[in-house]
Short mmCIF file of C-alpha atoms in Angstrom, two decimals:
data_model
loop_
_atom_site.label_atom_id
_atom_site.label_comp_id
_atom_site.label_asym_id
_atom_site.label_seq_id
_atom_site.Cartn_x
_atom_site.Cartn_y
_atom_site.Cartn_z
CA UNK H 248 -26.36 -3.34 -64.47
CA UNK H 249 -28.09 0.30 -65.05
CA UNK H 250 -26.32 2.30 -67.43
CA UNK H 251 -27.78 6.16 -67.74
CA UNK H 252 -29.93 6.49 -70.58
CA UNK H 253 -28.88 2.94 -71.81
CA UNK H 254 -30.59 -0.29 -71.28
CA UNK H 255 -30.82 -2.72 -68.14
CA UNK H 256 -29.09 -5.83 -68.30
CA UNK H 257 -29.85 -8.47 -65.41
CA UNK H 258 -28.14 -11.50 -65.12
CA UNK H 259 -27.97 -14.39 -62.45
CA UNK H 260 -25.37 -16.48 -61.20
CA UNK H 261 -24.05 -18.97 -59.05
CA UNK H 262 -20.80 -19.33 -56.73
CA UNK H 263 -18.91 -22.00 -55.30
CA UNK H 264 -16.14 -21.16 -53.49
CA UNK H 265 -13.80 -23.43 -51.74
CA UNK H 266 -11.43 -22.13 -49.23
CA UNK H 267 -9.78 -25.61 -48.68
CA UNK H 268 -9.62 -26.89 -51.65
CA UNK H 269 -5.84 -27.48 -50.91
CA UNK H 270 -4.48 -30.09 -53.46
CA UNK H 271 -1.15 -29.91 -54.78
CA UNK H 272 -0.25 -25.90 -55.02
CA UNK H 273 -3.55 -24.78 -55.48
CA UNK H 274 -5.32 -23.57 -52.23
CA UNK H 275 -8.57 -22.36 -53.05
CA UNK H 276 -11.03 -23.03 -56.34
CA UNK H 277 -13.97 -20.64 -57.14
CA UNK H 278 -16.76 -21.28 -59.31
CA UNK H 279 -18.99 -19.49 -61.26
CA UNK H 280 -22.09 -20.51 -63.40
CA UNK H 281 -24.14 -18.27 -65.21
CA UNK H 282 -27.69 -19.10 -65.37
CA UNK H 283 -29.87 -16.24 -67.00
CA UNK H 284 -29.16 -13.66 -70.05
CA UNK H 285 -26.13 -13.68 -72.75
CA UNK H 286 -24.21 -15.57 -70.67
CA UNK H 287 -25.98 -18.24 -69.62
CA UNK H 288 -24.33 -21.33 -69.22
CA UNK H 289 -20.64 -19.38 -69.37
CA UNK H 290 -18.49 -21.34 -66.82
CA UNK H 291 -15.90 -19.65 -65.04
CA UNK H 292 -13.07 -21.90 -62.44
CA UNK H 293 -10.57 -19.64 -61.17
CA UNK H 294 -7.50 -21.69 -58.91
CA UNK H 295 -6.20 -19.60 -56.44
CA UNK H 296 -2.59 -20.88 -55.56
CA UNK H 297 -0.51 -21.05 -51.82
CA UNK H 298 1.66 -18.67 -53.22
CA UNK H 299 0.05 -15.86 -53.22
CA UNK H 300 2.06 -13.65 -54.98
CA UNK H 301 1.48 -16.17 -57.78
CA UNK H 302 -1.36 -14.86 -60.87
CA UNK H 303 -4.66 -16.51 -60.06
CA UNK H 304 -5.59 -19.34 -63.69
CA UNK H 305 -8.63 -18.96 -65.00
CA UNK H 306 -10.26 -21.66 -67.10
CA UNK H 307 -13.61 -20.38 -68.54
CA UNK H 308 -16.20 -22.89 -70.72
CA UNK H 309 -17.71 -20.83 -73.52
CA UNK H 310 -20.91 -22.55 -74.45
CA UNK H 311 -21.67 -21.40 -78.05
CA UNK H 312 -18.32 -22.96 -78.40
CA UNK H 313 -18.58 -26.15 -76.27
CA UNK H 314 -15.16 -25.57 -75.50
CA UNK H 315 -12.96 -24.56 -72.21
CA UNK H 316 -10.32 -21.73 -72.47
CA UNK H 317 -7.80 -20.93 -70.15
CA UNK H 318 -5.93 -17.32 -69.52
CA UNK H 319 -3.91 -16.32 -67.42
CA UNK H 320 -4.81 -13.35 -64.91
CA UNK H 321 -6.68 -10.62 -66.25
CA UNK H 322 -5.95 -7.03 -66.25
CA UNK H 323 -7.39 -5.52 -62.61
CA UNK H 324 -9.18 -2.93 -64.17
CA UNK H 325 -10.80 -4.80 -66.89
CA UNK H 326 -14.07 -5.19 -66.31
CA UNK H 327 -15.78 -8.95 -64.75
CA UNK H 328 -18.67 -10.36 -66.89
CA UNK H 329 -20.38 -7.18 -68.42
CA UNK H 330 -20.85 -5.51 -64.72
CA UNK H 331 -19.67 -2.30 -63.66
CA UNK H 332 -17.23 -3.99 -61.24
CA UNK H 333 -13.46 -4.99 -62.20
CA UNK H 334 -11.01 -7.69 -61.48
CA UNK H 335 -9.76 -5.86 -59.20
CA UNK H 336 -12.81 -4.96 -57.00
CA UNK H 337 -13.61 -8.85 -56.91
CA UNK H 338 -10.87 -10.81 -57.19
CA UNK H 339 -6.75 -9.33 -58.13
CA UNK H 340 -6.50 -6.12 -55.85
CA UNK H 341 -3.39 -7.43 -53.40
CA UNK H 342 -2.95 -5.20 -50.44
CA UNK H 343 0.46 -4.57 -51.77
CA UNK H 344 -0.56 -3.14 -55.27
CA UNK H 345 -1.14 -0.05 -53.02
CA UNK H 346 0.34 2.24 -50.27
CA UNK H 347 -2.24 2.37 -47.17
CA UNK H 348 -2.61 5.51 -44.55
CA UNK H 349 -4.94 5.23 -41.49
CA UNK H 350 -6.30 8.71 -41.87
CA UNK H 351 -8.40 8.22 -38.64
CA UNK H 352 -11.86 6.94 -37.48
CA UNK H 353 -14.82 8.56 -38.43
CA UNK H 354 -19.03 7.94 -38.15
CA UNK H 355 -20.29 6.38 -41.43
CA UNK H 356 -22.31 9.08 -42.53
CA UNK H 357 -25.34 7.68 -44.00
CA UNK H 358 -27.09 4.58 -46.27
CA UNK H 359 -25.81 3.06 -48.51
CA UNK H 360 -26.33 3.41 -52.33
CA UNK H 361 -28.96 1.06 -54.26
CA UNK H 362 -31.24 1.50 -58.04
CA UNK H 363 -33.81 3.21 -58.31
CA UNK H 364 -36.00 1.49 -58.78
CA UNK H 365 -34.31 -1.38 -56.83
CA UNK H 366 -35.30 -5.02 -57.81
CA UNK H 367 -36.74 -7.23 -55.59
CA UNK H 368 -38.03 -5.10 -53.50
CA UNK H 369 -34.79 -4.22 -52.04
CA UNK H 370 -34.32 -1.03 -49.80
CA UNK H 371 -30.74 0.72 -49.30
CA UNK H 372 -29.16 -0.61 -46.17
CA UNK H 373 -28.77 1.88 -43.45
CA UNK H 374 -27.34 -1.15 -41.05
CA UNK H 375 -23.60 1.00 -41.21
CA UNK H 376 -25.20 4.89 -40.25
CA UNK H 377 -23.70 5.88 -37.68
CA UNK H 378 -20.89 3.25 -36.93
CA UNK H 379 -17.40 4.35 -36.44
CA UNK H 380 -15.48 3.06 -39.21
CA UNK H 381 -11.70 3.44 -39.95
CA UNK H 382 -11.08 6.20 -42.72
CA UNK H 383 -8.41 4.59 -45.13
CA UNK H 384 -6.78 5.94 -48.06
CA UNK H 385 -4.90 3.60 -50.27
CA UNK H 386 -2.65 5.03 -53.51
CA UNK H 387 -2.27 2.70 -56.29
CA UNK H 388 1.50 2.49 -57.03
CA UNK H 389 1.23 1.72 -60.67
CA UNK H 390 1.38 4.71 -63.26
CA UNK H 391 -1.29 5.96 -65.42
CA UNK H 392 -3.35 3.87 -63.74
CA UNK H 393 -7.24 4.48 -63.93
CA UNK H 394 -7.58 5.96 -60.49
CA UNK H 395 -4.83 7.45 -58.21
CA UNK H 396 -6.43 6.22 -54.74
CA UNK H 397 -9.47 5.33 -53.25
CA UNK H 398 -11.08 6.31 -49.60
CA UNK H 399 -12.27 2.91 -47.75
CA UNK H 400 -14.46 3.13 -45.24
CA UNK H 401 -14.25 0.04 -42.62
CA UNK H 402 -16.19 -1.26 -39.76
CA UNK H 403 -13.46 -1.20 -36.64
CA UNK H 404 -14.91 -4.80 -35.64
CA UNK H 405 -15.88 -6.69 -38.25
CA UNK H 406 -13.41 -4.91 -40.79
CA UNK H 407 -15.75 -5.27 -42.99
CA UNK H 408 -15.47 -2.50 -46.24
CA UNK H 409 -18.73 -0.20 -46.23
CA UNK H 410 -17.91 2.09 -49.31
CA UNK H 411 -14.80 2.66 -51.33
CA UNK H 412 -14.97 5.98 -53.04
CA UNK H 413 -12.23 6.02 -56.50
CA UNK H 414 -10.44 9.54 -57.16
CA UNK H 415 -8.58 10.77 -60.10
CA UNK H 416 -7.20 14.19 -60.74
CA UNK H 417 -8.92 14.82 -57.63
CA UNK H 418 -12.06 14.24 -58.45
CA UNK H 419 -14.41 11.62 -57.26
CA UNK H 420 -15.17 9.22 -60.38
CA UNK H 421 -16.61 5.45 -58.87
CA UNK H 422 -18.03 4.64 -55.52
CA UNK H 423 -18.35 0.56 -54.39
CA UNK H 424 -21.00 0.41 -51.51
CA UNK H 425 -20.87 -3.18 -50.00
CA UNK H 426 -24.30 -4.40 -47.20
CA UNK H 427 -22.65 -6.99 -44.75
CA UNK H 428 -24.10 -9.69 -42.90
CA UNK H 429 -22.66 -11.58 -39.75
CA UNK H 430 -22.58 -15.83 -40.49
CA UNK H 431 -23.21 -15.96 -36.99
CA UNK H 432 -19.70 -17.07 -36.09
CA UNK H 433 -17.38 -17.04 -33.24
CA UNK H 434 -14.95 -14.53 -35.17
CA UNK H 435 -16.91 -11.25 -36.07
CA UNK H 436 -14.91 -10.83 -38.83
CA UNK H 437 -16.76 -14.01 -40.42
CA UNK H 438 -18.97 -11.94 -42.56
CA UNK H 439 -21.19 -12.24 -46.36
CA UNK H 440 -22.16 -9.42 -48.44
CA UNK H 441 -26.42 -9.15 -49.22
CA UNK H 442 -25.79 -6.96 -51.77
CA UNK H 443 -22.66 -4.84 -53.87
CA UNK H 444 -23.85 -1.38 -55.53
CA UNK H 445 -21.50 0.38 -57.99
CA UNK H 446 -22.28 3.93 -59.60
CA UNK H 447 -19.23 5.10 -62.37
CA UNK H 448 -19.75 8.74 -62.21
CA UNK H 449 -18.03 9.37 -65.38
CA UNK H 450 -20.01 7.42 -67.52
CA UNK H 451 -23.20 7.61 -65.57
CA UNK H 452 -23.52 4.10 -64.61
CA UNK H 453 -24.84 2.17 -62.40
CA UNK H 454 -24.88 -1.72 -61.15
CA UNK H 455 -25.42 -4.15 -58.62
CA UNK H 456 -24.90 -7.57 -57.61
CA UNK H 457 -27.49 -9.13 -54.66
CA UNK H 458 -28.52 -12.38 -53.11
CA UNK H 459 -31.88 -12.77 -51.62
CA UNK H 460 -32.42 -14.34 -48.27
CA UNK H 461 -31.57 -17.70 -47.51
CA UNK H 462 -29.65 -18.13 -50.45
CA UNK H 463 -26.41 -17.71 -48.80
CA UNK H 464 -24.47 -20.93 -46.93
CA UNK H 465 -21.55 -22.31 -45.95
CA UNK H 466 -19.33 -24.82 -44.26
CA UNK H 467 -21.96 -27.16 -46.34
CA UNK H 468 -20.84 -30.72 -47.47
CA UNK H 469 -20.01 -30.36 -50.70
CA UNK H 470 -18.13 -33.13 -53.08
CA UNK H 471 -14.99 -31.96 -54.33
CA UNK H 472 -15.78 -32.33 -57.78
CA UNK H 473 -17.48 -30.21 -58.28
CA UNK H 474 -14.71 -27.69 -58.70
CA UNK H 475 -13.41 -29.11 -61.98
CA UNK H 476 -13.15 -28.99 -65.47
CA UNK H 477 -15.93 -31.95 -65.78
CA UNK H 478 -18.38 -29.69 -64.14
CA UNK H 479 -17.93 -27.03 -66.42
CA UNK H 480 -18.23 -29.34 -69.56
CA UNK H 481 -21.60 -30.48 -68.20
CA UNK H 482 -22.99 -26.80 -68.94
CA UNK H 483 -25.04 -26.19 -71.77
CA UNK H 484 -27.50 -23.67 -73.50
#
């Protein structure tokens, strides 16, 4: 994360999600394991439950402590592991915590956002310019809430979400740019993300989250276990 003015902070990470996890009411497990900067070795196992309207658990291992803590579901807008995105851009934004209009389908106008300078040698993706994309405007229903809607713009194949632009008072204060790549699958809505780029225009910051090539599977054979407590007492400094 970039901050403007302020001081870089670069972490990396790991994730394990399982999408069929499916034992007893929990349907899904994700993982995470930090592995570079003040967080290294934080472990964070999030159960993700067949009833969806039921709050995601969250057990996190805190390695100074060598201990595990559990909470329940964060607040959306708080923000996830010292990045510029929230809860509720990653995991707790329900389609029904907001009321959706179609506005229409537009041509996505341009790249997308990235650092500068971007690590890695990364570029800004240009793969959307150009693609008709529904325009979508979704109004949070909750009061006081930190923005009053956001503008999505999504691919009308794929569905997958370009850019979500955040709005309050009627200005323009946060805009998500997501770079999607096809798995290669019969569905062509079977999609992962090469990189997320946020930029808080109130505050001046910026931040992104990327993967480099090849680092990206799935449907791999993975044991079980891993998605469990035990794995996340294993972690250390």
């Amino acid at each position: 994360m970039a901050g403007s003015g302020g001081k870089v902070q670069r972490y990396r990470l790991e994730r394990h999600l399982n999408n069929v996890y499916d034992k007893g009411d929990i349907r899904a497990r994700d993982l995470v394991i930090f592995r570079s900067g003040k967080l290294r070795s934080t472990g964070i196992l999030v159960d993700i439950y067949r009833d969806r309207k039921r709050p995601l658990s969250f057990a996190i291992w805190l390695p100074a402590l060598r201990k595990i803590r559990r909470h329940a579901e964060p607040d959306p807008a708080d923000i996830w592991g010292g990045s510029i995105f929230t809860y509720g851009d990653i995991y707790l934004r329900r389609p029904e915590d907001e009321n959706h209009t179609l506005l229409g389908k537009i041509r996505f106008p341009g790249c997308l956002g990235m650092l500068d300078p971007a690590p890695d040698g990364l570029e800004p993706s240009c793969e959307a310019t150009g693609k008709e994309v529904y325009h979508l405007r979704s109004v949070n229903r909750s009061a006081n809430w930190w923005y009053d809607y956001r503008d999505q713009y999504i691919d009308t194949t794929t569905f997958a979400d370009y850019r979500a632009e955040y709005y309050r008072d009627g200005k323009l204060i946060k805009v998500i740019d997501k770079d999607w790549r096809s798995m290669e699958l019969a569905d062509p809505r079977a999609q992962y993300w090469r990189y997320w780029y946020g930029r808080d225009l109130r505050s001046g910051g910026e931040g992104l989250a990327w993967v480099k090539e090849g680092q990206v599977s799935w449907n791999d054979r993975v044991n079980r276990n891993l998605w469990s407590l035990a794995t996340l007492r294993k972690l250390s400094r």
